[in-house]
PDB file of C-alpha atoms in Angstrom:
ATOM      1  CA  VAL A   1      -0.038  -0.030  -0.073  1.00  0.00           C
ATOM      2  CA  ALA A   2       2.885   2.392   0.780  1.00  0.00           C
ATOM      3  CA  MET A   3       4.386   1.854  -2.887  1.00  0.00           C
ATOM      4  CA  PHE A   4       0.720   2.698  -4.245  1.00  0.00           C
ATOM      5  CA  ARG A   5       0.704   5.725  -2.093  1.00  0.00           C
ATOM      6  CA  ARG A   6       3.929   6.999  -3.399  1.00  0.00           C
ATOM      7  CA  GLY A   7       2.723   6.426  -7.205  1.00  0.00           C
ATOM      8  CA  HIS A   8       5.075   3.302  -7.507  1.00  0.00           C
ATOM      9  CA  TYR A   9       2.160   1.511  -9.210  1.00  0.00           C
ATOM     10  CA  GLU A  10       3.892  -1.328 -11.079  1.00  0.00           C
ATOM     11  CA  ALA A  11       5.845  -2.045  -7.640  1.00  0.00           C
ATOM     12  CA  ALA A  12       2.505  -1.948  -5.909  1.00  0.00           C
ATOM     13  CA  MET A  13       1.101  -4.338  -8.371  1.00  0.00           C
ATOM     14  CA  GLN A  14       3.625  -6.928  -7.755  1.00  0.00           C
ATOM     15  CA  ALA A  15       3.319  -6.750  -4.126  1.00  0.00           C
ATOM     16  CA  PHE A  16      -0.425  -7.084  -4.326  1.00  0.00           C
ATOM     17  CA  ILE A  17       0.065 -10.258  -6.623  1.00  0.00           C
ATOM     18  CA  ALA A  18       2.532 -11.637  -4.124  1.00  0.00           C
ATOM     19  CA  ALA A  19       0.175 -10.731  -1.248  1.00  0.00           C
ATOM     20  CA  GLN A  20      -2.917 -12.425  -3.161  1.00  0.00           C
ATOM     21  CA  ARG A  21      -0.934 -15.576  -3.713  1.00  0.00           C
ATOM     22  CA  PHE A  22       0.042 -15.887  -0.007  1.00  0.00           C
ATOM     23  CA  ALA A  23      -3.179 -14.936   1.504  1.00  0.00           C
ATOM     24  CA  PRO A  24      -6.132 -14.694  -1.114  1.00  0.00           C
ATOM     25  CA  LEU A  25      -8.434 -11.769   0.208  1.00  0.00           C
ATOM     26  CA  PRO A  26     -11.112  -9.892  -1.595  1.00  0.00           C
ATOM     27  CA  GLU A  27      -9.490  -6.519  -0.516  1.00  0.00           C
ATOM     28  CA  ILE A  28      -6.237  -7.345  -2.257  1.00  0.00           C
ATOM     29  CA  LEU A  29      -8.288  -7.863  -5.433  1.00  0.00           C
ATOM     30  CA  TYR A  30      -9.800  -4.613  -4.882  1.00  0.00           C
ATOM     31  CA  ASN A  31      -6.564  -2.911  -4.536  1.00  0.00           C
ATOM     32  CA  MET A  32      -5.238  -4.776  -7.619  1.00  0.00           C
ATOM     33  CA  ALA A  33      -8.264  -3.359  -9.556  1.00  0.00           C
ATOM     34  CA  ILE A  34      -7.522   0.339  -8.529  1.00  0.00           C
ATOM     35  CA  THR A  35      -3.712  -0.288  -9.144  1.00  0.00           C
ATOM     36  CA  SER A  36      -4.545  -1.686 -12.465  1.00  0.00           C
ATOM     37  CA  GLU A  37      -6.657   1.432 -13.313  1.00  0.00           C
ATOM     38  CA  ARG A  38      -3.609   3.670 -12.568  1.00  0.00           C
ATOM     39  CA  ILE A  39      -1.359   1.628 -14.775  1.00  0.00           C
ATOM     40  CA  GLY A  40      -4.000   1.815 -17.474  1.00  0.00           C
ATOM     41  CA  ASN A  41      -4.852  -1.806 -17.718  1.00  0.00           C
ATOM     42  CA  THR A  42      -8.445  -1.454 -18.152  1.00  0.00           C
ATOM     43  CA  ARG A  43      -9.253  -5.174 -18.719  1.00  0.00           C
ATOM     44  CA  ASP A  44      -7.346  -6.183 -15.640  1.00  0.00           C
ATOM     45  CA  ALA A  45      -9.087  -3.718 -13.666  1.00  0.00           C
ATOM     46  CA  ILE A  46     -12.658  -4.840 -14.771  1.00  0.00           C
ATOM     47  CA  ASP A  47     -11.629  -8.624 -14.133  1.00  0.00           C
ATOM     48  CA  PHE A  48     -10.188  -7.681 -10.624  1.00  0.00           C
ATOM     49  CA  TYR A  49     -13.281  -5.631  -9.669  1.00  0.00           C
ATOM     50  CA  ARG A  50     -15.731  -8.228 -10.944  1.00  0.00           C
ATOM     51  CA  GLU A  51     -13.835 -11.026  -8.888  1.00  0.00           C
ATOM     52  CA  TYR A  52     -13.972  -8.818  -5.947  1.00  0.00           C
ATOM     53  CA  LEU A  53     -17.716  -8.381  -6.060  1.00  0.00           C
ATOM     54  CA  ARG A  54     -18.054 -12.374  -6.562  1.00  0.00           C
ATOM     55  CA  LEU A  55     -16.046 -12.786  -3.337  1.00  0.00           C
ATOM     56  CA  SER A  56     -17.716  -9.983  -1.382  1.00  0.00           C
ATOM     57  CA  PRO A  57     -21.220  -9.726  -2.853  1.00  0.00           C
ATOM     58  CA  ASP A  58     -22.668  -7.983   0.315  1.00  0.00           C
ATOM     59  CA  THR A  59     -19.680  -5.194   0.286  1.00  0.00           C
ATOM     60  CA  PRO A  60     -21.000  -1.956   1.304  1.00  0.00           C
ATOM     61  CA  ASP A  61     -19.175  -0.257  -1.723  1.00  0.00           C
ATOM     62  CA  ARG A  62     -20.809  -2.590  -4.367  1.00  0.00           C
ATOM     63  CA  GLY A  63     -22.371   0.384  -6.058  1.00  0.00           C
ATOM     64  CA  LEU A  64     -19.149   2.230  -6.349  1.00  0.00           C
ATOM     65  CA  VAL A  65     -17.512  -0.664  -7.693  1.00  0.00           C
ATOM     66  CA  GLU A  66     -20.123  -1.382 -10.053  1.00  0.00           C
ATOM     67  CA  ARG A  67     -19.983   2.145 -11.201  1.00  0.00           C
ATOM     68  CA  ALA A  68     -16.319   1.854 -11.739  1.00  0.00           C
ATOM     69  CA  ILE A  69     -16.827  -1.337 -14.148  1.00  0.00           C
ATOM     70  CA  THR A  70     -19.430   0.660 -16.112  1.00  0.00           C
ATOM     71  CA  ARG A  71     -17.015   3.666 -16.503  1.00  0.00           C
ATOM     72  CA  LEU A  72     -14.087   1.346 -17.556  1.00  0.00           C
ATOM     73  CA  ARG A  73     -16.180  -0.495 -20.069  1.00  0.00           C
ATOM     74  CA  GLU A  74     -17.355   2.719 -21.529  1.00  0.00           C
ATOM     75  CA  SER A  75     -13.738   4.093 -21.845  1.00  0.00           C
TER      76      SER A  75
END
């Protein structure tokens, strides 16, 4: 997360991928989606958001994530 906050998105993505392999959590997928957006990997961002929603169907930020998916599909 610190790398992401510093704008080191490629390094942050590698760290998130490693974390997801170690302890697969929906929250990491969310971070991977946002990081993919920052890097410009729209397709990956959509996929990570969808998987996040699949694993966390009752998340309070569902509407926000669905809007992000729609925005990315339209871009």
